[in-house]
Amino acid sequence: MASDYRFSTDSAELDRSRVHRWISEESYWAPGRSRAKQDAAIDGSQNFGVYDVESGGQVAYARAITDRVTFAWLCDVFVDGQVRGRGVGALLIAGIVDYFEPLGLRRIALSTNDAHGLYAKFGFEALTGPDTWMERIGDLNA
């Protein structure tokens, strides 16, 4: 149940080792990411976590790169496989949306291969003008 978990924006609570393992070993988008790069990403981002109320252990993570005024890029969203299907992902995304709501951002963007239905529940939709977006792909192993 979602009531067995709590959302936090406190980066001091993060289990950096666990987050690194999730992202570098279990994610499809950053396999092999070094611990140094993950720590630097954490340090340069607004971080979010979900924690088991009873044990205190971290069960989900996400971060956003943002100016806190106009834009946020949501990334590294991960829910531990042991708790998927228990509302943890919804708690995480709801907490993130609630965190940014008072800031009046023009856009929160993300790129994902899965969980589109979850994100849609919180107002995310396909790009309205994908032909205006561009990207420059760097070293995927970086």
Short mmCIF file of C-alpha atoms in Angstrom, two decimals:
data_model
loop_
_atom_site.label_atom_id
_atom_site.label_comp_id
_atom_site.label_asym_id
_atom_site.label_seq_id
_atom_site.Cartn_x
_atom_site.Cartn_y
_atom_site.Cartn_z
CA MET A 1 0.00 0.00 0.00
CA ALA A 2 1.13 3.53 -0.73
CA SER A 3 0.55 4.45 2.94
CA ASP A 4 3.47 2.19 3.83
CA TYR A 5 5.79 4.64 2.04
CA ARG A 6 6.73 8.28 2.33
CA PHE A 7 7.98 10.80 -0.23
CA SER A 8 10.93 13.11 0.45
CA THR A 9 12.84 15.90 -1.28
CA ASP A 10 15.73 15.73 1.21
CA SER A 11 18.91 14.73 -0.65
CA ALA A 12 20.58 13.92 2.67
CA GLU A 13 18.27 10.90 2.99
CA LEU A 14 19.34 9.33 -0.30
CA ASP A 15 20.99 5.93 -0.23
CA ARG A 16 23.54 6.87 -2.87
CA SER A 17 24.94 3.38 -3.12
CA ARG A 18 21.49 1.91 -3.77
CA VAL A 19 20.63 4.64 -6.28
CA HIS A 20 23.89 4.02 -8.12
CA ARG A 21 23.24 0.27 -8.23
CA TRP A 22 19.71 0.80 -9.58
CA ILE A 23 20.81 3.22 -12.28
CA SER A 24 24.08 1.54 -13.33
CA GLU A 25 22.96 -2.10 -13.08
CA GLU A 26 19.18 -2.19 -13.54
CA SER A 27 18.21 0.77 -15.74
CA TYR A 28 17.99 0.56 -19.52
CA TRP A 29 19.15 4.18 -19.98
CA ALA A 30 22.44 4.29 -18.04
CA PRO A 31 24.01 0.84 -17.73
CA GLY A 32 27.52 1.07 -16.38
CA ARG A 33 27.25 4.69 -15.19
CA SER A 34 30.12 5.27 -12.79
CA ARG A 35 29.54 6.07 -9.14
CA ALA A 36 31.40 9.37 -9.59
CA LYS A 37 29.08 10.41 -12.44
CA GLN A 38 25.99 9.36 -10.48
CA ASP A 39 27.11 11.30 -7.41
CA ALA A 40 27.81 14.37 -9.57
CA ALA A 41 24.35 14.03 -11.15
CA ILE A 42 22.77 13.83 -7.70
CA ASP A 43 24.73 16.86 -6.51
CA GLY A 44 23.64 18.92 -9.53
CA SER A 45 19.95 18.03 -9.34
CA GLN A 46 16.80 18.31 -7.29
CA ASN A 47 16.39 14.81 -5.89
CA PHE A 48 13.33 12.85 -4.81
CA GLY A 49 13.03 9.62 -2.90
CA VAL A 50 10.40 7.27 -1.58
CA TYR A 51 11.14 5.35 1.61
CA ASP A 52 9.59 2.39 3.40
CA VAL A 53 7.99 3.81 6.57
CA GLU A 54 8.78 0.75 8.67
CA SER A 55 12.37 0.01 7.64
CA GLY A 56 13.39 3.47 6.41
CA GLY A 57 14.94 1.89 3.32
CA GLN A 58 14.79 3.72 0.03
CA VAL A 59 12.48 2.12 -2.54
CA ALA A 60 12.37 4.70 -5.36
CA TYR A 61 14.36 7.58 -6.78
CA ALA A 62 14.09 10.36 -9.34
CA ARG A 63 15.90 13.58 -10.03
CA ALA A 64 15.17 16.75 -11.93
CA ILE A 65 17.50 19.16 -13.61
CA THR A 66 15.80 22.52 -13.20
CA ASP A 67 16.16 26.28 -12.90
CA ARG A 68 13.09 26.21 -10.58
CA VAL A 69 11.57 29.03 -12.61
CA THR A 70 10.67 27.88 -16.12
CA PHE A 71 11.73 24.29 -16.81
CA ALA A 72 12.53 20.90 -15.32
CA TRP A 73 13.86 17.74 -16.93
CA LEU A 74 12.75 14.67 -14.99
CA CYS A 75 15.19 11.78 -15.22
CA ASP A 76 16.61 8.67 -13.56
CA VAL A 77 13.14 7.67 -12.37
CA PHE A 78 13.45 4.24 -10.77
CA VAL A 79 11.23 2.10 -8.55
CA ASP A 80 12.74 -0.97 -6.91
CA GLY A 81 11.37 -4.13 -8.49
CA GLN A 82 10.43 -5.50 -5.06
CA VAL A 83 7.76 -2.79 -4.60
CA ARG A 84 6.46 -2.24 -8.12
CA GLY A 85 2.70 -2.47 -8.31
CA ARG A 86 2.19 -1.07 -4.80
CA GLY A 87 1.60 2.58 -5.71
CA VAL A 88 5.21 3.67 -5.11
CA GLY A 89 5.64 5.05 -8.63
CA ALA A 90 2.43 7.04 -8.32
CA LEU A 91 3.53 8.38 -4.92
CA LEU A 92 6.86 9.42 -6.43
CA ILE A 93 5.40 11.20 -9.46
CA ALA A 94 2.62 12.83 -7.39
CA GLY A 95 5.24 14.16 -4.98
CA ILE A 96 7.34 15.54 -7.81
CA VAL A 97 4.36 17.24 -9.47
CA ASP A 98 3.28 18.69 -6.11
CA TYR A 99 6.83 19.93 -5.46
CA PHE A 100 6.97 21.82 -8.76
CA GLU A 101 3.34 23.03 -8.88
CA PRO A 102 3.85 26.21 -6.78
CA LEU A 103 6.80 27.21 -8.97
CA GLY A 104 4.61 27.63 -12.04
CA LEU A 105 7.07 25.99 -14.42
CA ARG A 106 6.20 26.29 -18.09
CA ARG A 107 7.29 22.73 -18.79
CA ILE A 108 8.39 19.53 -17.09
CA ALA A 109 9.85 17.15 -19.66
CA LEU A 110 10.95 13.55 -19.54
CA SER A 111 11.95 10.79 -21.90
CA THR A 112 10.88 7.23 -21.19
CA ASN A 113 10.41 3.89 -22.89
CA ASP A 114 7.82 2.74 -20.38
CA ALA A 115 5.22 3.74 -17.78
CA HIS A 116 3.46 6.17 -20.13
CA GLY A 117 0.14 5.37 -18.45
CA LEU A 118 1.50 6.34 -15.04
CA TYR A 119 2.86 9.66 -16.28
CA ALA A 120 -0.37 10.42 -18.18
CA LYS A 121 -2.29 10.25 -14.87
CA PHE A 122 -0.25 13.28 -13.77
CA GLY A 123 -0.74 15.35 -16.92
CA PHE A 124 2.25 14.25 -18.98
CA GLU A 125 1.55 13.78 -22.69
CA ALA A 126 3.45 13.29 -25.92
CA LEU A 127 5.24 16.36 -27.21
CA THR A 128 2.85 18.74 -28.93
CA GLY A 129 5.59 19.98 -31.23
CA PRO A 130 8.21 17.26 -31.53
CA ASP A 131 9.53 18.87 -34.70
CA THR A 132 10.71 21.86 -32.63
CA TRP A 133 12.81 19.74 -30.23
CA MET A 134 16.37 18.87 -31.06
CA GLU A 135 19.03 16.87 -29.29
CA ARG A 136 22.74 16.34 -29.52
CA ILE A 137 23.74 12.86 -28.45
CA GLY A 138 27.08 12.58 -26.68
CA ASP A 139 28.94 9.53 -25.45
CA LEU A 140 26.24 7.16 -24.26
CA ASN A 141 28.73 5.58 -21.86
CA ALA A 142 29.41 8.89 -20.15
#
